[in-house]
XYZ file of C-alpha atoms in Angstrom:
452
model
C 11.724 -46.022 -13.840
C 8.746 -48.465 -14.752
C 5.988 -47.828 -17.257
C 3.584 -47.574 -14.355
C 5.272 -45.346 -11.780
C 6.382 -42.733 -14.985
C 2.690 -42.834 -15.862
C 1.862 -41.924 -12.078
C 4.358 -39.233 -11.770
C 3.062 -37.381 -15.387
C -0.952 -37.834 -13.517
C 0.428 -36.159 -10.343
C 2.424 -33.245 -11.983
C -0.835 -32.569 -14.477
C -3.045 -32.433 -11.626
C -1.092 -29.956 -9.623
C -2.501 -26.623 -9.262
C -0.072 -24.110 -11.327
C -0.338 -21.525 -8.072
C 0.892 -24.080 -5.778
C 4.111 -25.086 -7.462
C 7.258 -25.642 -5.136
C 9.399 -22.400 -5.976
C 11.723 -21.225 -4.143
C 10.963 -17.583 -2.979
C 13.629 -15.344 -1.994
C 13.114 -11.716 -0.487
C 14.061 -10.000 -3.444
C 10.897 -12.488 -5.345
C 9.380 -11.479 -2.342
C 9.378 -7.689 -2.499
C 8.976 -7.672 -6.359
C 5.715 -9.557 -5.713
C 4.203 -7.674 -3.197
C 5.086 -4.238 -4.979
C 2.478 -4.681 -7.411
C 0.354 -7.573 -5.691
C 0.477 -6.233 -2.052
C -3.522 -5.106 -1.693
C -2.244 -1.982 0.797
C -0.410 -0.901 -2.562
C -2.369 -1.410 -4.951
C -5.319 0.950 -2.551
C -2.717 3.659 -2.656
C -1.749 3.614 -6.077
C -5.471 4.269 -6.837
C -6.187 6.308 -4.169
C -3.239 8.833 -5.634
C -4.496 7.847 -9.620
C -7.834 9.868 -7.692
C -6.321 12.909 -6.218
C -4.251 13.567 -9.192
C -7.653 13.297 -11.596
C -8.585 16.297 -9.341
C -6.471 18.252 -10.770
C -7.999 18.337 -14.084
C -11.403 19.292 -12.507
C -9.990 22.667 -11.679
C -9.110 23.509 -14.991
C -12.403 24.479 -16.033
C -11.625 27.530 -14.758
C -8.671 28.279 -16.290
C -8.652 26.427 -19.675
C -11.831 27.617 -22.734
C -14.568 25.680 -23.060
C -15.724 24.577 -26.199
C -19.192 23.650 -27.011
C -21.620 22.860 -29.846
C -25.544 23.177 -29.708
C -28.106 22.194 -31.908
C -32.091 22.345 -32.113
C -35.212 22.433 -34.305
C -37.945 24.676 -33.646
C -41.530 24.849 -35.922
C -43.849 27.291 -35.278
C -46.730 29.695 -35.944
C -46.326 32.090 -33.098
C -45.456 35.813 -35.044
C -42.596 37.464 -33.039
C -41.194 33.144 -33.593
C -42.088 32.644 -37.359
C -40.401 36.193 -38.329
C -37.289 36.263 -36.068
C -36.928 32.427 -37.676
C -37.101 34.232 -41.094
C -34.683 37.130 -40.021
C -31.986 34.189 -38.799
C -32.154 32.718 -42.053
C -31.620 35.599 -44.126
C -34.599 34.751 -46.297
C -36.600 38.142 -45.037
C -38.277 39.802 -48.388
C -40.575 42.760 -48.784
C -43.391 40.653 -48.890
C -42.825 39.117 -45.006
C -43.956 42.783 -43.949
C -47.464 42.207 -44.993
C -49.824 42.728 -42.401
C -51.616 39.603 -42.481
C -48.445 37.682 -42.909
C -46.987 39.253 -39.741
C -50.343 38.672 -38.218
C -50.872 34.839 -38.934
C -47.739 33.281 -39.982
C -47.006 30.136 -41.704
C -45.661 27.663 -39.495
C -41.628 27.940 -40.371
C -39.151 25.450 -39.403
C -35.866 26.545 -38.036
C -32.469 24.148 -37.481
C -30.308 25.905 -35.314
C -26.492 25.032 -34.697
C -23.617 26.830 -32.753
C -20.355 26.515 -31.968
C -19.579 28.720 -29.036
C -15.916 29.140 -27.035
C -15.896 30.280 -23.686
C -12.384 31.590 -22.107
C -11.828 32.597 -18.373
C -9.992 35.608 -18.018
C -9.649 35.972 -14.233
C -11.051 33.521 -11.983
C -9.062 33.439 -8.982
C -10.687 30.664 -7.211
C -10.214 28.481 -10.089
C -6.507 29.286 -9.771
C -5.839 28.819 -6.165
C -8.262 25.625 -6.565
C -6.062 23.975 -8.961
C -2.863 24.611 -6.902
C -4.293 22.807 -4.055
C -5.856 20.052 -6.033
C -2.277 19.595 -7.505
C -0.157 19.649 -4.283
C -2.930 17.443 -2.761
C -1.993 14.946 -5.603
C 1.386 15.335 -4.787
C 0.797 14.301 -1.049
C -1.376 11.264 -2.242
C 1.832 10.217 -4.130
C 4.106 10.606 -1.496
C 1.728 8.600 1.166
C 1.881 6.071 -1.721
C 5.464 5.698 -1.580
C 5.152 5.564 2.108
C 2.464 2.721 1.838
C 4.820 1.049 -0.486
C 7.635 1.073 1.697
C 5.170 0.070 4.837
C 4.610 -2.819 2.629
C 8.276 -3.549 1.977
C 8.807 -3.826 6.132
C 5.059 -6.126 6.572
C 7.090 -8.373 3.474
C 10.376 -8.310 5.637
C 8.242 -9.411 8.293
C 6.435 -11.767 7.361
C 9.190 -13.244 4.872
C 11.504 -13.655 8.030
C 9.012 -14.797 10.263
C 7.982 -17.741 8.066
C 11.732 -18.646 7.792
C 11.456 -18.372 11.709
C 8.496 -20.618 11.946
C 9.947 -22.972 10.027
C 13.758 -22.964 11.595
C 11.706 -23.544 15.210
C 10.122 -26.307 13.477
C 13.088 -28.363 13.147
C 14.610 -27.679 16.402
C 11.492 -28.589 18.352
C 11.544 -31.519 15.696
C 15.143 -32.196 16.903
C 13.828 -31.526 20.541
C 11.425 -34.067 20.208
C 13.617 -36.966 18.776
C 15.716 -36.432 21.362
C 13.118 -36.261 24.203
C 11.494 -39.320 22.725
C 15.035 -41.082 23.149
C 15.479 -39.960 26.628
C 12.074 -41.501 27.573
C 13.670 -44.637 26.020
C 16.303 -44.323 27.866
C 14.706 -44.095 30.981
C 11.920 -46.420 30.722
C 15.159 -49.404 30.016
C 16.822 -48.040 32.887
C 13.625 -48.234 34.871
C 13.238 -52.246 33.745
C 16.730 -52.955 34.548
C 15.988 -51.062 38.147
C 18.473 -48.043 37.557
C 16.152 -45.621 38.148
C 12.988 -45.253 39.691
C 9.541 -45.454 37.849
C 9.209 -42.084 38.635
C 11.889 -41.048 36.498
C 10.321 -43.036 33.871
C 6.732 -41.517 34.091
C 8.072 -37.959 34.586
C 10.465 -38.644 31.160
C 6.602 -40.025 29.825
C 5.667 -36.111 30.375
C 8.002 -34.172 29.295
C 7.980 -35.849 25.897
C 4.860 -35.587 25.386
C 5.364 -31.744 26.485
C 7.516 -31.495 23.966
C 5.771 -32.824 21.367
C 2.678 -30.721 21.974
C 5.142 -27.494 21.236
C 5.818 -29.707 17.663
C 2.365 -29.549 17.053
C 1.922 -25.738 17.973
C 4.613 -25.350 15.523
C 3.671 -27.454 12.972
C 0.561 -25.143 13.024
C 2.897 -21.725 13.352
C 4.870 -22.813 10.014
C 1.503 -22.747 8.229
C 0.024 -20.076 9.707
C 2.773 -18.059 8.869
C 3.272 -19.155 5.258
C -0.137 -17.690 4.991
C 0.090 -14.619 6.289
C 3.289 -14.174 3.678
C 1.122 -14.541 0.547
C -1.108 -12.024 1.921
C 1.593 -9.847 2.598
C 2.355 -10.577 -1.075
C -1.099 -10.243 -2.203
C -1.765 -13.680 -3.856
C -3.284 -15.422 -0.226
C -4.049 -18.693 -2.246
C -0.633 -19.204 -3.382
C 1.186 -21.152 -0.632
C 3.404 -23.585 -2.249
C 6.372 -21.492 -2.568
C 9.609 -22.889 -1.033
C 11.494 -21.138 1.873
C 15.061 -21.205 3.088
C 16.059 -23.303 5.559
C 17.062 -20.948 8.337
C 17.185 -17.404 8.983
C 20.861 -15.904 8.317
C 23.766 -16.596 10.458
C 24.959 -13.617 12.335
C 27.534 -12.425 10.790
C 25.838 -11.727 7.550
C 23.277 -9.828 10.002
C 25.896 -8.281 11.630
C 27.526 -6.977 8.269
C 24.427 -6.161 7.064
C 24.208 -3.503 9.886
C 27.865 -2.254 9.861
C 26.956 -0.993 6.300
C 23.541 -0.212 6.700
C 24.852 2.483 9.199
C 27.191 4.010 6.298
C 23.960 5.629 4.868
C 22.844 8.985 5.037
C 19.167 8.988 5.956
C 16.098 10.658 3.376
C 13.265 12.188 3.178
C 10.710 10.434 4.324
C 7.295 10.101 2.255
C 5.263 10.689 5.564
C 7.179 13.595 6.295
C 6.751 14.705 2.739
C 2.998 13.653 2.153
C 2.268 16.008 5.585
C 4.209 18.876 4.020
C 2.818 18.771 0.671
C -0.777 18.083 2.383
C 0.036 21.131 4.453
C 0.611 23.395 1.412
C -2.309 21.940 -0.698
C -4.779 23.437 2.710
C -2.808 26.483 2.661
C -4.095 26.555 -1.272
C -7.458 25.959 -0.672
C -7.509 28.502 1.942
C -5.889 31.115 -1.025
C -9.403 29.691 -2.964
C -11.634 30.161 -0.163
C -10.512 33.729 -0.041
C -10.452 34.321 -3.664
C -14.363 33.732 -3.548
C -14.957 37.496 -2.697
C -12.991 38.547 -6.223
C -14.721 39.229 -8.815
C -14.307 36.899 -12.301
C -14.200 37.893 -15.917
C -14.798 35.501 -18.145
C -15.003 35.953 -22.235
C -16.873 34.042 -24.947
C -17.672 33.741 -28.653
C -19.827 31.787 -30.486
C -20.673 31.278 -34.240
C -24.569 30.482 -34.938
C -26.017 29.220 -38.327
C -29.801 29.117 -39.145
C -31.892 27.142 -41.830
C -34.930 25.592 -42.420
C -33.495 21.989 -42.809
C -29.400 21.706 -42.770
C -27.516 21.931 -39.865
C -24.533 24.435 -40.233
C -26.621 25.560 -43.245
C -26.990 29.302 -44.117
C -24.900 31.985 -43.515
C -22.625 32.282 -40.424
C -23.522 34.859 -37.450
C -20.980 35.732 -34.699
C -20.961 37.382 -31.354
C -18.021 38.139 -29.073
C -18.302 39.317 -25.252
C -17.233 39.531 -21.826
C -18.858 39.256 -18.309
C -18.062 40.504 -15.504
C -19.290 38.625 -12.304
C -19.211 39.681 -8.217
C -20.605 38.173 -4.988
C -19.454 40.000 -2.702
C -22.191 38.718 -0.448
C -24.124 35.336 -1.105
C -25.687 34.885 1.981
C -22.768 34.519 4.376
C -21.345 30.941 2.870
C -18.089 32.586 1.845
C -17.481 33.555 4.975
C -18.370 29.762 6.428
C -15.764 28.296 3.481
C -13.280 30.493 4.499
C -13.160 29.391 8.009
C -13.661 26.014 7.817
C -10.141 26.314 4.966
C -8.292 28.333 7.366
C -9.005 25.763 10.150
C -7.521 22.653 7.550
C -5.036 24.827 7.130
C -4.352 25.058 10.405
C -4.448 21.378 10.873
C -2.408 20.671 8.133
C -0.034 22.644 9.749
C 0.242 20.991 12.578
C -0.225 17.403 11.460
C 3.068 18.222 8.879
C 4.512 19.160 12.284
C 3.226 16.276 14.295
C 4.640 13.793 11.178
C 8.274 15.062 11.375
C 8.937 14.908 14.860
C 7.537 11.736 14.820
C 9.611 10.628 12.372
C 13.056 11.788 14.736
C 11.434 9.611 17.454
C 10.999 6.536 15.370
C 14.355 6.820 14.385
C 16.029 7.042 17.753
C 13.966 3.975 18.546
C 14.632 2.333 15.404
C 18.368 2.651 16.553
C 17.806 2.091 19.955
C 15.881 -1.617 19.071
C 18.622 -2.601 16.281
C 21.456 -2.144 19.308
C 19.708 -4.335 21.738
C 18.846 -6.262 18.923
C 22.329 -7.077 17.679
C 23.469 -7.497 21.348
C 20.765 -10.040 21.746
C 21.271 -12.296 18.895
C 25.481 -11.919 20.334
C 24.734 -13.423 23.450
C 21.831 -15.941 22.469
C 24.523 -17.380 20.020
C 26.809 -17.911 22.850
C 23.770 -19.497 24.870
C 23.385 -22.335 21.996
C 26.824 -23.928 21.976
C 26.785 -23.557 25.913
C 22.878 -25.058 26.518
C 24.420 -27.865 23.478
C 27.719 -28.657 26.168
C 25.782 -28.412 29.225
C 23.005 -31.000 27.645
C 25.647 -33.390 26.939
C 27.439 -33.620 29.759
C 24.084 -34.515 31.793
C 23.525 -36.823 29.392
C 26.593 -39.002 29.917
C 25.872 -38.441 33.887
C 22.267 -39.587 33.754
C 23.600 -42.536 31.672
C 26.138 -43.062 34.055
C 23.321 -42.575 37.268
C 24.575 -39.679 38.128
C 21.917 -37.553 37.004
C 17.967 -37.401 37.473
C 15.498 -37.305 34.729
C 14.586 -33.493 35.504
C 17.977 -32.817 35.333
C 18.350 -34.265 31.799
C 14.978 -32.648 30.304
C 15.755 -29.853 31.891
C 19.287 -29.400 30.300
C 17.555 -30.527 26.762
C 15.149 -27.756 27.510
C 17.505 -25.133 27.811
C 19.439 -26.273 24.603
C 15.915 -26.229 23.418
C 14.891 -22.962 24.577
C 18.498 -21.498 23.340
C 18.427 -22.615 19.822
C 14.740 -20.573 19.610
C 15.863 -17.838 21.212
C 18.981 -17.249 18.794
C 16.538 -17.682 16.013
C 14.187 -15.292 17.024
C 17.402 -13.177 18.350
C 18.663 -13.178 14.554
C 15.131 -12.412 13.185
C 14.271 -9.487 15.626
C 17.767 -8.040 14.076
C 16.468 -8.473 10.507
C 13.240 -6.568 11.694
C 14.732 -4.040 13.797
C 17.401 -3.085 10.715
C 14.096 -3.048 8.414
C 12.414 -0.373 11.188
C 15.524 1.538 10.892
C 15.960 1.769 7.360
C 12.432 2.643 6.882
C 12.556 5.052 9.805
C 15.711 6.951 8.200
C 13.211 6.850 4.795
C 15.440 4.492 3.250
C 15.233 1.855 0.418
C 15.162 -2.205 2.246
C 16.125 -3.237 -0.785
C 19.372 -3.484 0.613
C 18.293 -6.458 2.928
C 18.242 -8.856 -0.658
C 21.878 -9.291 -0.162
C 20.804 -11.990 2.697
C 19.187 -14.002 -0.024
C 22.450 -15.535 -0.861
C 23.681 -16.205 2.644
C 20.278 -18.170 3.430
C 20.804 -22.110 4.116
């Protein structure tokens, strides 16, 4: 390498933008990425990081409370100035005087306490926090749901930029060999084979063909794109993709064992349940408002003119005992508008498991026409390839029009994209299914090594 082109090649690789180095990205680099990148995830992690700090708001009714208070009062008012001197212990024979009681000194008093408060019975408090923690629960479980919604958008979007690009380069193939049969004609046409119709309509359908290039060119980047959102870094294009999509009988394989496993429980499913007991809580709460609450406390005070804590300690111990059995009828309001989420909760819990059977008949359902899809479209290639060569040699030979011989490149064409999108719709539908069934896709990384 010369002096100059090594110093070009060290400018070039120090200018590159770090995010936008070639890498190659696999689906298990994928899925990594996107579990703590993916935007959708990251919401739900938070969202549940929220309903579980809930929790802890309901434990002020249940757990003490401890407190400490503090405060300076000076004064000259009587009943003030002498129950200031009474605090502090400092009360002498002489603080009985008439005039003294009548026209006080002013007297400064520091004031600090330490007071504990414990709830005895609070029922509401109780019932509260039992909902507040099953309604944490729930926000976990739709997390794990989000999470594995994000695992399927990642299959998606993984496969469907491998897709984009495998189209690519058979409509790039297409178009070489469209641009040759133009060739092709056009000599014929100067050497009077053919017509100049054949010639003009060969003109067309390459430059048909190369318009789909362009749409494609366009889909490869389009789709690249939507990838690194899916992985939640949208700037980050560069990264390198296989080749094609896996052959069949990786797919196929894939499937045959994928069928071996015995389906979950699903976080919907779960989240609904959970979500469903958490209303049921609140309803317990609602009700609990018409009990009556006991709650204890005990506090330590200290008095003195100037230090705080200072003097000698005083103490008081109690409880209180609270009822409502009436505040103006919003009780009553709170308790129906709990029983009716309880109610719904109910019946969205129900609503979220039968709709999980359905999606998984259909995810089975899909994956069989699926597989017998990408079966047949295989077939289709290496027939479409056979029948495009034999009218080649016949419209080299004159024994074949020009629509004949686009339209047989066509069909090979149309057949290679069709077994491409045949193999990806299998990926997808076995993606559906797993997630349907509640289970992992991480088993859909074993295609990473069968990838061209």
């Amino acid at each position: 390498m010369s002096f100059r082109r090594l110093i070009a090649v060290l400018l070039v690789s120090g200018s590159a933008p770090a995010g936008l180095a070639a890498q190659a990205l696999s689906l298990a680099d994928a899925l990594r990425l996107a579990g703590g990148g993916a935007y959708a995830n990251r919401i739900a992690a938070a969202d549940a990081r929220a309903a579980e700090g809930n929790a802890g708001l309901a434990l002020r009714g249940v757990l003490p409370t401890v407190r400490i208070e503090g405060g300076y009062v000076r004064t000259t008012d009587p009943l003030g100035a002498f129950g200031a001197t009474l605090r502090q212990r400092s009360v002498t024979p002489s603080a009985f005087e008439p005039a003294r009681l009548n026209d006080p000194a002013a007297i400064g008093n520091l004031t600090s306490a330490l007071i504990v408060e414990q709830p005895i019975f609070n029922a509401d408090a109780f019932f509260g926090r039992r909902a507040a923690l099953r309604a944490g629960a729930a926000a976990r479980a739709a997390e794990s749901w989000t999470r594995a919604g994000t695992q399927l958008a990642v299959v998606r979007a993984y496969y469907g930029a491998v897709l984009a690009g495998e189209a690519l380069a058979a409509l790039d193939s297409a178009a070489r060999a469209a641009h040759s049969h133009q060739r092709v004609a056009e000599s014929q046409y100067r050497n009077g084979l053919v017509t100049r119709s054949d010639a003009l309509l060969a003109a067309v359908r390459a430059g048909q063909v190369e318009l789909q290039l362009i749409a494609a060119r366009g889909a490869v980047r389009l789709a690249r794109a939507q990838l690194a959102l899916a992985l939640g870094a949208p700037a980050d294009i560069g990264f390198v993709l296989p080749d094609r999509l896996p052959d069949t009988t990786a797919i196929a394989a894939l499937a045959a064992a994928a069928d071996t496993g015995a389906a979950a429980d699903r976080d919907d499913v779960r989240a609904a349940r959970l979500g469903r007991d958490a209303a049921a809580a609140d309803h317990q709460r609602a009700n609990a408002l018409f009990l009556p609450r006991v709650n204890s406390f005990g506090r330590l005070d200290w008095n003195a003119p100037h230090a705080p804590f200072g003097g000698r300690d005083a103490w008081t111990a109690g409880i209180m005992v609270s009822w409502s059995p009436f505040s103006g009828g919003a009780e009553l309001a709170g308790r129906r508008s709990a029983a009716a989420r309880r109610d719904a909760a109910a019946a969205a819990a129900e609503a979220a498991a039968a709709r999980g059977r359905l999606e998984v008949q259909q995810a089975a359902t899909a994956l069989e026409v699926a597989r017998a899809r990408m079966s047949l479209t295989g077939e289709a290639v290496g027939q479409s390839a056979e029948a495009h060569r034999i009218v080649t040699r016949k419209y080299e030979g004159g024994l074949a029009t020009a629509v004949a011989l686009f339209d047989a490149a066509t069909e090979e064409t149309g057949a290679r994209l069709g077994f491409a999108e045949a193999r990806y719709q299998a990926i997808v539908a076995l993606a559906e299914g797993r997630r349907a069934a509640g289970q992992t896709l991480a088993i859909l990384t074993s295609l990473d090594s069968t990838e061209r």
